[in-house]
Amino acid sequence: MAGVRREGKVTLGWCSFGAVPAPMRNLLTSTLFLLVGGSALAQQTIYEETRVPFRRELTGGIVVHGDGWGLNFYHGKHRTAVDRRMIGVEVVGMKHPKEIKSFNPYYEDSRGYYYGKSNAMLIVRPTYGRKHQITDKIRRSGVELNYVWAIGPSLGLAKPVYLQIGKPDNIPYESFVIERYDPALHDVQNIYGRASWFRGFGEIKLYPGAFGRFGLNFEYSGQTTGIKAIEVGVSMDAYPVVVPIMAELEGVTNKQFFFEFYLAVQFGKKYIQ
């Protein structure tokens, strides 16, 4: 934008300042240049630096679903600029919808337990899948959108529940013993509270099955090589037999198919080698 001085009048392109005192003309001219320069800088929101193709990425985070939560870890390798092969593992807990935490009402220091729960279930999911970019991030404050899918074995680990049982059944108890929960022997009259979570590890039973999930991944990190993402989707764990998490009392039934909505928060890094 060129400025022309003519008989006490300054013209800047289509803008002109009439016959005003010289100090005021200088102030107005300087202000206009600052505003135009600031507007140009404000529009520079796209990535300025040279962007190189990445070859792999590592991510890890927390996953929460309708009946539990867990951790995941993934290694991604670029097949193309927008398509990544993902290999990883997830470890999540799985509760039964009928689990309700209970306490012995006669002892304030008793430990909470889930009445009717026979086994605590932990699922290990080795996974193979893809992450495909739908839209790229063109601004630092932007979001990269991907769709993701994964499949793999679902290894259900059922650990028996052990409880502290009061003897005799009548309150006050004279002594306590630790026993594996048996719905035929134990009820609210003699359950004092839960035993240590580590009791029963030597009796874990494996339930092999299959796993699959599909979701949308929103990556929003302001760093070129950083990964901060939120992922939402659906998952399914399927087993050939019913997994006995609860004792089937009073209409309670167990499942062999676990359909869940999930939310995952992930952090990681991208690498060029």
PDB file of C-alpha atoms in Angstrom:
ATOM      1  CA  MET A   1       0.000   0.000   0.000  1.00  0.00           C
ATOM      2  CA  ALA A   2       1.727   3.213  -1.163  1.00  0.00           C
ATOM      3  CA  GLY A   3       1.458   6.584   0.563  1.00  0.00           C
ATOM      4  CA  VAL A   4       1.545   9.936  -1.267  1.00  0.00           C
ATOM      5  CA  ARG A   5       2.006  13.290   0.426  1.00  0.00           C
ATOM      6  CA  ARG A   6       0.246  16.125  -1.438  1.00  0.00           C
ATOM      7  CA  GLU A   7      -0.350  19.671  -0.010  1.00  0.00           C
ATOM      8  CA  GLY A   8      -0.869  18.601   3.605  1.00  0.00           C
ATOM      9  CA  LYS A   9      -2.887  15.558   2.590  1.00  0.00           C
ATOM     10  CA  VAL A  10      -1.816  11.907   2.945  1.00  0.00           C
ATOM     11  CA  THR A  11      -3.332   9.275   0.667  1.00  0.00           C
ATOM     12  CA  LEU A  12      -2.935   5.500   1.457  1.00  0.00           C
ATOM     13  CA  GLY A  13      -4.523   3.578  -1.388  1.00  0.00           C
ATOM     14  CA  TRP A  14      -8.272   4.110  -1.009  1.00  0.00           C
ATOM     15  CA  CYS A  15      -7.893   5.766   2.423  1.00  0.00           C
ATOM     16  CA  SER A  16      -6.997   9.449   2.721  1.00  0.00           C
ATOM     17  CA  PHE A  17      -6.537  11.757   5.661  1.00  0.00           C
ATOM     18  CA  GLY A  18      -7.523  15.326   4.913  1.00  0.00           C
ATOM     19  CA  ALA A  19      -5.880  18.482   6.007  1.00  0.00           C
ATOM     20  CA  VAL A  20      -5.089  17.585   9.604  1.00  0.00           C
ATOM     21  CA  PRO A  21      -2.123  18.596  11.750  1.00  0.00           C
ATOM     22  CA  ALA A  22       1.093  16.757  10.956  1.00  0.00           C
ATOM     23  CA  PRO A  23       1.383  14.988  14.374  1.00  0.00           C
ATOM     24  CA  MET A  24      -2.152  13.633  14.029  1.00  0.00           C
ATOM     25  CA  ARG A  25      -1.481  12.484  10.460  1.00  0.00           C
ATOM     26  CA  ASN A  26       1.602  10.573  11.612  1.00  0.00           C
ATOM     27  CA  LEU A  27      -0.325   8.886  14.448  1.00  0.00           C
ATOM     28  CA  LEU A  28      -3.187   7.823  12.164  1.00  0.00           C
ATOM     29  CA  THR A  29      -0.782   6.502   9.516  1.00  0.00           C
ATOM     30  CA  SER A  30       1.192   4.446  12.067  1.00  0.00           C
ATOM     31  CA  THR A  31      -2.021   3.021  13.581  1.00  0.00           C
ATOM     32  CA  LEU A  32      -3.297   1.925  10.151  1.00  0.00           C
ATOM     33  CA  PHE A  33      -0.056   0.115   9.330  1.00  0.00           C
ATOM     34  CA  LEU A  34      -0.143  -1.675  12.712  1.00  0.00           C
ATOM     35  CA  LEU A  35      -3.726  -2.799  12.160  1.00  0.00           C
ATOM     36  CA  VAL A  36      -3.015  -4.117   8.658  1.00  0.00           C
ATOM     37  CA  GLY A  37       0.164  -5.885   9.798  1.00  0.00           C
ATOM     38  CA  GLY A  38      -1.596  -7.414  12.814  1.00  0.00           C
ATOM     39  CA  SER A  39      -4.429  -8.705  10.618  1.00  0.00           C
ATOM     40  CA  ALA A  40      -1.936 -10.408   8.301  1.00  0.00           C
ATOM     41  CA  LEU A  41      -0.200 -12.102  11.249  1.00  0.00           C
ATOM     42  CA  ALA A  42      -3.519 -13.258  12.711  1.00  0.00           C
ATOM     43  CA  GLN A  43      -4.299 -15.139   9.507  1.00  0.00           C
ATOM     44  CA  GLN A  44      -1.091 -17.203   9.719  1.00  0.00           C
ATOM     45  CA  THR A  45      -2.662 -20.127  11.572  1.00  0.00           C
ATOM     46  CA  ILE A  46      -1.653 -23.012   9.315  1.00  0.00           C
ATOM     47  CA  TYR A  47       1.519 -25.007   9.904  1.00  0.00           C
ATOM     48  CA  GLU A  48       4.501 -22.865   8.851  1.00  0.00           C
ATOM     49  CA  GLU A  49       7.245 -25.438   9.313  1.00  0.00           C
ATOM     50  CA  THR A  50       8.180 -28.091   6.803  1.00  0.00           C
ATOM     51  CA  ARG A  51       6.081 -31.194   7.424  1.00  0.00           C
ATOM     52  CA  VAL A  52       7.787 -34.528   6.917  1.00  0.00           C
ATOM     53  CA  PRO A  53       6.100 -37.913   6.457  1.00  0.00           C
ATOM     54  CA  PHE A  54       5.960 -39.991   9.629  1.00  0.00           C
ATOM     55  CA  ARG A  55       6.722 -43.690   9.649  1.00  0.00           C
ATOM     56  CA  ARG A  56       5.372 -44.857  13.008  1.00  0.00           C
ATOM     57  CA  GLU A  57       3.667 -43.803  16.233  1.00  0.00           C
ATOM     58  CA  LEU A  58       3.382 -45.030  19.816  1.00  0.00           C
ATOM     59  CA  THR A  59       0.337 -44.358  21.985  1.00  0.00           C
ATOM     60  CA  GLY A  60      -0.977 -45.421  25.351  1.00  0.00           C
ATOM     61  CA  GLY A  61      -3.853 -44.406  27.549  1.00  0.00           C
ATOM     62  CA  ILE A  62      -6.980 -45.187  29.526  1.00  0.00           C
ATOM     63  CA  VAL A  63     -10.155 -46.753  28.160  1.00  0.00           C
ATOM     64  CA  VAL A  64     -13.517 -46.561  29.951  1.00  0.00           C
ATOM     65  CA  HIS A  65     -16.592 -48.573  28.975  1.00  0.00           C
ATOM     66  CA  GLY A  66     -20.033 -49.144  30.394  1.00  0.00           C
ATOM     67  CA  ASP A  67     -18.964 -51.941  32.746  1.00  0.00           C
ATOM     68  CA  GLY A  68     -15.371 -51.120  33.673  1.00  0.00           C
ATOM     69  CA  TRP A  69     -12.131 -49.508  32.643  1.00  0.00           C
ATOM     70  CA  GLY A  70      -8.582 -50.424  31.678  1.00  0.00           C
ATOM     71  CA  LEU A  71      -5.363 -49.516  29.889  1.00  0.00           C
ATOM     72  CA  ASN A  72      -4.182 -49.798  26.292  1.00  0.00           C
ATOM     73  CA  PHE A  73      -0.938 -49.515  24.332  1.00  0.00           C
ATOM     74  CA  TYR A  74      -0.537 -49.339  20.542  1.00  0.00           C
ATOM     75  CA  HIS A  75       2.230 -49.275  17.961  1.00  0.00           C
ATOM     76  CA  GLY A  76       1.281 -47.822  14.586  1.00  0.00           C
ATOM     77  CA  LYS A  77       3.185 -48.155  11.320  1.00  0.00           C
ATOM     78  CA  HIS A  78       2.337 -46.060   8.262  1.00  0.00           C
ATOM     79  CA  ARG A  79       1.388 -48.036   5.175  1.00  0.00           C
ATOM     80  CA  THR A  80       0.536 -44.824   3.312  1.00  0.00           C
ATOM     81  CA  ALA A  81       0.371 -41.155   4.308  1.00  0.00           C
ATOM     82  CA  VAL A  82      -3.159 -41.624   5.681  1.00  0.00           C
ATOM     83  CA  ASP A  83      -3.318 -45.316   6.590  1.00  0.00           C
ATOM     84  CA  ARG A  84      -1.632 -46.919   9.600  1.00  0.00           C
ATOM     85  CA  ARG A  85      -1.409 -50.522  10.715  1.00  0.00           C
ATOM     86  CA  MET A  86      -2.034 -50.744  14.471  1.00  0.00           C
ATOM     87  CA  ILE A  87      -0.817 -53.537  16.746  1.00  0.00           C
ATOM     88  CA  GLY A  88      -1.392 -53.367  20.483  1.00  0.00           C
ATOM     89  CA  VAL A  89      -2.855 -54.762  23.652  1.00  0.00           C
ATOM     90  CA  GLU A  90      -5.674 -53.764  25.976  1.00  0.00           C
ATOM     91  CA  VAL A  91      -6.329 -54.904  29.529  1.00  0.00           C
ATOM     92  CA  VAL A  92      -9.795 -54.078  30.875  1.00  0.00           C
ATOM     93  CA  GLY A  93     -12.022 -55.120  33.731  1.00  0.00           C
ATOM     94  CA  MET A  94     -15.553 -56.345  33.056  1.00  0.00           C
ATOM     95  CA  LYS A  95     -18.320 -56.064  35.652  1.00  0.00           C
ATOM     96  CA  HIS A  96     -21.802 -57.524  35.633  1.00  0.00           C
ATOM     97  CA  PRO A  97     -24.615 -54.945  35.390  1.00  0.00           C
ATOM     98  CA  LYS A  98     -26.212 -56.429  38.530  1.00  0.00           C
ATOM     99  CA  GLU A  99     -23.200 -55.829  40.766  1.00  0.00           C
ATOM    100  CA  ILE A 100     -24.221 -53.759  43.802  1.00  0.00           C
ATOM    101  CA  LYS A 101     -21.752 -52.960  46.546  1.00  0.00           C
ATOM    102  CA  SER A 102     -22.876 -54.051  50.009  1.00  0.00           C
ATOM    103  CA  PHE A 103     -21.606 -53.649  53.577  1.00  0.00           C
ATOM    104  CA  ASN A 104     -22.169 -55.542  56.793  1.00  0.00           C
ATOM    105  CA  PRO A 105     -24.480 -53.147  58.700  1.00  0.00           C
ATOM    106  CA  TYR A 106     -23.331 -54.312  62.149  1.00  0.00           C
ATOM    107  CA  TYR A 107     -19.593 -53.659  61.758  1.00  0.00           C
ATOM    108  CA  GLU A 108     -18.432 -50.171  60.777  1.00  0.00           C
ATOM    109  CA  ASP A 109     -14.940 -51.353  59.820  1.00  0.00           C
ATOM    110  CA  SER A 110     -16.138 -54.132  57.488  1.00  0.00           C
ATOM    111  CA  ARG A 111     -14.943 -54.137  53.889  1.00  0.00           C
ATOM    112  CA  GLY A 112     -17.440 -53.673  51.063  1.00  0.00           C
ATOM    113  CA  TYR A 113     -18.296 -56.630  48.838  1.00  0.00           C
ATOM    114  CA  TYR A 114     -20.563 -57.414  45.888  1.00  0.00           C
ATOM    115  CA  TYR A 115     -23.286 -59.765  47.013  1.00  0.00           C
ATOM    116  CA  GLY A 116     -23.712 -62.670  44.614  1.00  0.00           C
ATOM    117  CA  LYS A 117     -20.449 -62.095  42.723  1.00  0.00           C
ATOM    118  CA  SER A 118     -18.674 -65.381  42.040  1.00  0.00           C
ATOM    119  CA  ASN A 119     -15.753 -64.263  39.861  1.00  0.00           C
ATOM    120  CA  ALA A 120     -13.874 -61.071  39.071  1.00  0.00           C
ATOM    121  CA  MET A 121     -13.284 -60.852  35.330  1.00  0.00           C
ATOM    122  CA  LEU A 122     -10.259 -59.316  33.618  1.00  0.00           C
ATOM    123  CA  ILE A 123      -9.945 -59.292  29.804  1.00  0.00           C
ATOM    124  CA  VAL A 124      -6.662 -59.221  27.867  1.00  0.00           C
ATOM    125  CA  ARG A 125      -7.059 -58.184  24.208  1.00  0.00           C
ATOM    126  CA  PRO A 126      -4.111 -58.538  21.805  1.00  0.00           C
ATOM    127  CA  THR A 127      -5.308 -56.500  18.819  1.00  0.00           C
ATOM    128  CA  TYR A 128      -4.574 -55.932  15.149  1.00  0.00           C
ATOM    129  CA  GLY A 129      -6.236 -53.139  13.201  1.00  0.00           C
ATOM    130  CA  ARG A 130      -6.098 -49.954  11.163  1.00  0.00           C
ATOM    131  CA  LYS A 131      -6.264 -46.208  11.715  1.00  0.00           C
ATOM    132  CA  HIS A 132      -7.323 -44.289   8.602  1.00  0.00           C
ATOM    133  CA  GLN A 133      -7.215 -40.516   8.323  1.00  0.00           C
ATOM    134  CA  ILE A 134     -10.465 -38.850   7.239  1.00  0.00           C
ATOM    135  CA  THR A 135      -9.444 -35.194   7.571  1.00  0.00           C
ATOM    136  CA  ASP A 136      -5.990 -33.718   8.194  1.00  0.00           C
ATOM    137  CA  LYS A 137      -5.102 -31.089  10.780  1.00  0.00           C
ATOM    138  CA  ILE A 138      -4.228 -27.865   8.904  1.00  0.00           C
ATOM    139  CA  ARG A 139      -4.022 -25.624  11.965  1.00  0.00           C
ATOM    140  CA  ARG A 140      -2.218 -26.047  15.256  1.00  0.00           C
ATOM    141  CA  SER A 141      -5.531 -25.681  17.043  1.00  0.00           C
ATOM    142  CA  GLY A 142      -7.264 -28.041  14.616  1.00  0.00           C
ATOM    143  CA  VAL A 143      -8.325 -31.679  14.937  1.00  0.00           C
ATOM    144  CA  GLU A 144      -7.270 -34.676  12.864  1.00  0.00           C
ATOM    145  CA  LEU A 145     -10.164 -37.108  12.397  1.00  0.00           C
ATOM    146  CA  ASN A 146      -9.533 -40.838  11.902  1.00  0.00           C
ATOM    147  CA  TYR A 147     -11.663 -43.940  11.902  1.00  0.00           C
ATOM    148  CA  VAL A 148     -10.210 -47.012  13.644  1.00  0.00           C
ATOM    149  CA  TRP A 149     -11.014 -50.691  13.798  1.00  0.00           C
ATOM    150  CA  ALA A 150      -9.395 -53.628  15.552  1.00  0.00           C
ATOM    151  CA  ILE A 151      -9.910 -57.356  15.967  1.00  0.00           C
ATOM    152  CA  GLY A 152      -8.187 -60.075  17.951  1.00  0.00           C
ATOM    153  CA  PRO A 153      -8.550 -62.744  20.615  1.00  0.00           C
ATOM    154  CA  SER A 154     -10.346 -61.895  23.849  1.00  0.00           C
ATOM    155  CA  LEU A 155      -8.769 -63.703  26.785  1.00  0.00           C
ATOM    156  CA  GLY A 156     -11.228 -63.641  29.677  1.00  0.00           C
ATOM    157  CA  LEU A 157      -9.621 -64.344  33.049  1.00  0.00           C
ATOM    158  CA  ALA A 158     -12.117 -65.245  35.781  1.00  0.00           C
ATOM    159  CA  LYS A 159     -10.691 -65.073  39.320  1.00  0.00           C
ATOM    160  CA  PRO A 160     -12.788 -66.583  42.133  1.00  0.00           C
ATOM    161  CA  VAL A 161     -14.097 -64.183  44.785  1.00  0.00           C
ATOM    162  CA  TYR A 162     -13.084 -64.839  48.391  1.00  0.00           C
ATOM    163  CA  LEU A 163     -14.923 -63.399  51.384  1.00  0.00           C
ATOM    164  CA  GLN A 164     -14.456 -63.017  55.115  1.00  0.00           C
ATOM    165  CA  ILE A 165     -17.113 -65.175  56.739  1.00  0.00           C
ATOM    166  CA  GLY A 166     -18.251 -64.741  60.358  1.00  0.00           C
ATOM    167  CA  LYS A 167     -18.592 -67.760  62.622  1.00  0.00           C
ATOM    168  CA  PRO A 168     -21.120 -68.669  63.888  1.00  0.00           C
ATOM    169  CA  ASP A 169     -23.794 -67.199  61.632  1.00  0.00           C
ATOM    170  CA  ASN A 170     -25.366 -65.230  64.470  1.00  0.00           C
ATOM    171  CA  ILE A 171     -24.070 -61.734  65.278  1.00  0.00           C
ATOM    172  CA  PRO A 172     -21.814 -60.970  67.063  1.00  0.00           C
ATOM    173  CA  TYR A 173     -19.329 -63.276  65.346  1.00  0.00           C
ATOM    174  CA  GLU A 174     -16.840 -65.119  67.462  1.00  0.00           C
ATOM    175  CA  SER A 175     -14.285 -65.568  64.692  1.00  0.00           C
ATOM    176  CA  PHE A 176     -13.670 -64.992  60.977  1.00  0.00           C
ATOM    177  CA  VAL A 177     -12.534 -67.348  58.238  1.00  0.00           C
ATOM    178  CA  ILE A 178     -11.721 -66.694  54.585  1.00  0.00           C
ATOM    179  CA  GLU A 179     -13.718 -68.801  52.151  1.00  0.00           C
ATOM    180  CA  ARG A 180     -14.443 -68.862  48.454  1.00  0.00           C
ATOM    181  CA  TYR A 181     -17.931 -67.468  47.852  1.00  0.00           C
ATOM    182  CA  ASP A 182     -20.571 -70.188  47.646  1.00  0.00           C
ATOM    183  CA  PRO A 183     -24.183 -69.011  47.218  1.00  0.00           C
ATOM    184  CA  ALA A 184     -25.423 -72.186  48.880  1.00  0.00           C
ATOM    185  CA  LEU A 185     -23.500 -71.416  52.096  1.00  0.00           C
ATOM    186  CA  HIS A 186     -22.987 -67.656  52.268  1.00  0.00           C
ATOM    187  CA  ASP A 187     -25.535 -64.863  52.581  1.00  0.00           C
ATOM    188  CA  VAL A 188     -25.886 -61.446  54.202  1.00  0.00           C
ATOM    189  CA  GLN A 189     -26.164 -63.080  57.647  1.00  0.00           C
ATOM    190  CA  ASN A 190     -22.608 -64.419  57.697  1.00  0.00           C
ATOM    191  CA  ILE A 191     -20.648 -62.319  55.161  1.00  0.00           C
ATOM    192  CA  TYR A 192     -18.412 -59.924  57.080  1.00  0.00           C
ATOM    193  CA  GLY A 193     -16.700 -58.420  54.000  1.00  0.00           C
ATOM    194  CA  ARG A 194     -14.410 -59.127  51.082  1.00  0.00           C
ATOM    195  CA  ALA A 195     -11.032 -60.771  51.466  1.00  0.00           C
ATOM    196  CA  SER A 196      -7.846 -59.555  49.786  1.00  0.00           C
ATOM    197  CA  TRP A 197      -8.220 -59.047  46.026  1.00  0.00           C
ATOM    198  CA  PHE A 198      -5.141 -61.239  45.499  1.00  0.00           C
ATOM    199  CA  ARG A 199      -6.798 -64.313  47.018  1.00  0.00           C
ATOM    200  CA  GLY A 200      -7.698 -66.807  44.323  1.00  0.00           C
ATOM    201  CA  PHE A 201      -5.013 -65.960  41.765  1.00  0.00           C
ATOM    202  CA  GLY A 202      -3.934 -69.585  41.614  1.00  0.00           C
ATOM    203  CA  GLU A 203      -7.478 -70.581  40.609  1.00  0.00           C
ATOM    204  CA  ILE A 204      -7.928 -68.245  37.630  1.00  0.00           C
ATOM    205  CA  LYS A 205      -9.843 -69.863  34.768  1.00  0.00           C
ATOM    206  CA  LEU A 206      -9.293 -68.854  31.142  1.00  0.00           C
ATOM    207  CA  TYR A 207     -12.218 -68.186  28.819  1.00  0.00           C
ATOM    208  CA  PRO A 208     -10.884 -67.725  25.266  1.00  0.00           C
ATOM    209  CA  GLY A 209     -13.002 -65.712  22.862  1.00  0.00           C
ATOM    210  CA  ALA A 210     -12.869 -63.035  20.155  1.00  0.00           C
ATOM    211  CA  PHE A 211     -12.871 -59.252  20.215  1.00  0.00           C
ATOM    212  CA  GLY A 212     -13.706 -56.454  17.769  1.00  0.00           C
ATOM    213  CA  ARG A 213     -14.192 -52.691  17.917  1.00  0.00           C
ATOM    214  CA  PHE A 214     -14.856 -49.683  15.691  1.00  0.00           C
ATOM    215  CA  GLY A 215     -14.491 -46.017  16.579  1.00  0.00           C
ATOM    216  CA  LEU A 216     -13.649 -42.451  15.672  1.00  0.00           C
ATOM    217  CA  ASN A 217     -10.345 -40.957  16.815  1.00  0.00           C
ATOM    218  CA  PHE A 218      -9.967 -37.188  17.335  1.00  0.00           C
ATOM    219  CA  GLU A 219      -6.287 -36.116  17.557  1.00  0.00           C
ATOM    220  CA  TYR A 220      -5.832 -32.528  18.807  1.00  0.00           C
ATOM    221  CA  SER A 221      -2.199 -32.095  19.906  1.00  0.00           C
ATOM    222  CA  GLY A 222      -0.690 -28.691  19.081  1.00  0.00           C
ATOM    223  CA  GLN A 223       2.733 -30.297  18.598  1.00  0.00           C
ATOM    224  CA  THR A 224       3.643 -31.700  15.184  1.00  0.00           C
ATOM    225  CA  THR A 225       5.142 -34.880  16.646  1.00  0.00           C
ATOM    226  CA  GLY A 226       2.846 -35.159  19.654  1.00  0.00           C
ATOM    227  CA  ILE A 227      -0.331 -37.180  20.014  1.00  0.00           C
ATOM    228  CA  LYS A 228      -3.247 -36.257  22.241  1.00  0.00           C
ATOM    229  CA  ALA A 229      -6.437 -37.991  21.242  1.00  0.00           C
ATOM    230  CA  ILE A 230      -9.954 -38.847  22.330  1.00  0.00           C
ATOM    231  CA  GLU A 231     -11.553 -41.938  20.843  1.00  0.00           C
ATOM    232  CA  VAL A 232     -15.189 -43.046  21.006  1.00  0.00           C
ATOM    233  CA  GLY A 233     -16.737 -46.192  19.635  1.00  0.00           C
ATOM    234  CA  VAL A 234     -18.257 -49.608  20.236  1.00  0.00           C
ATOM    235  CA  SER A 235     -16.676 -52.940  21.140  1.00  0.00           C
ATOM    236  CA  MET A 236     -17.715 -56.570  21.430  1.00  0.00           C
ATOM    237  CA  ASP A 237     -16.207 -59.467  23.392  1.00  0.00           C
ATOM    238  CA  ALA A 238     -17.715 -62.831  22.453  1.00  0.00           C
ATOM    239  CA  TYR A 239     -17.150 -66.217  24.117  1.00  0.00           C
ATOM    240  CA  PRO A 240     -18.341 -69.711  23.151  1.00  0.00           C
ATOM    241  CA  VAL A 241     -19.758 -70.258  26.660  1.00  0.00           C
ATOM    242  CA  VAL A 242     -21.388 -68.132  29.336  1.00  0.00           C
ATOM    243  CA  VAL A 243     -18.874 -66.500  31.699  1.00  0.00           C
ATOM    244  CA  PRO A 244     -20.009 -66.956  35.341  1.00  0.00           C
ATOM    245  CA  ILE A 245     -19.383 -63.549  36.908  1.00  0.00           C
ATOM    246  CA  MET A 246     -22.446 -63.683  39.179  1.00  0.00           C
ATOM    247  CA  ALA A 247     -24.267 -66.476  40.976  1.00  0.00           C
ATOM    248  CA  GLU A 248     -27.525 -66.913  39.072  1.00  0.00           C
ATOM    249  CA  LEU A 249     -29.892 -66.092  41.913  1.00  0.00           C
ATOM    250  CA  GLU A 250     -33.229 -64.261  41.839  1.00  0.00           C
ATOM    251  CA  GLY A 251     -33.335 -63.907  38.056  1.00  0.00           C
ATOM    252  CA  VAL A 252     -29.694 -62.851  37.613  1.00  0.00           C
ATOM    253  CA  THR A 253     -28.186 -64.284  34.430  1.00  0.00           C
ATOM    254  CA  ASN A 254     -24.666 -64.222  33.009  1.00  0.00           C
ATOM    255  CA  LYS A 255     -23.611 -63.433  29.447  1.00  0.00           C
ATOM    256  CA  GLN A 256     -21.322 -64.732  26.746  1.00  0.00           C
ATOM    257  CA  PHE A 257     -21.513 -61.562  24.574  1.00  0.00           C
ATOM    258  CA  PHE A 258     -20.359 -58.232  26.009  1.00  0.00           C
ATOM    259  CA  PHE A 259     -21.374 -55.257  23.838  1.00  0.00           C
ATOM    260  CA  GLU A 260     -20.027 -51.934  25.126  1.00  0.00           C
ATOM    261  CA  PHE A 261     -19.696 -48.265  24.209  1.00  0.00           C
ATOM    262  CA  TYR A 262     -16.240 -46.975  25.072  1.00  0.00           C
ATOM    263  CA  LEU A 263     -14.270 -43.768  25.519  1.00  0.00           C
ATOM    264  CA  ALA A 264     -10.457 -43.718  25.369  1.00  0.00           C
ATOM    265  CA  VAL A 265      -7.948 -40.973  26.151  1.00  0.00           C
ATOM    266  CA  GLN A 266      -4.562 -41.479  24.469  1.00  0.00           C
ATOM    267  CA  PHE A 267      -1.154 -39.849  24.575  1.00  0.00           C
ATOM    268  CA  GLY A 268       1.888 -40.571  22.440  1.00  0.00           C
ATOM    269  CA  LYS A 269       4.398 -39.511  19.854  1.00  0.00           C
ATOM    270  CA  LYS A 270       5.032 -39.721  16.098  1.00  0.00           C
ATOM    271  CA  TYR A 271       8.384 -40.758  14.619  1.00  0.00           C
ATOM    272  CA  ILE A 272       9.972 -40.267  11.200  1.00  0.00           C
ATOM    273  CA  GLN A 273      12.104 -43.409  11.522  1.00  0.00           C
TER     274      GLN A 273
END
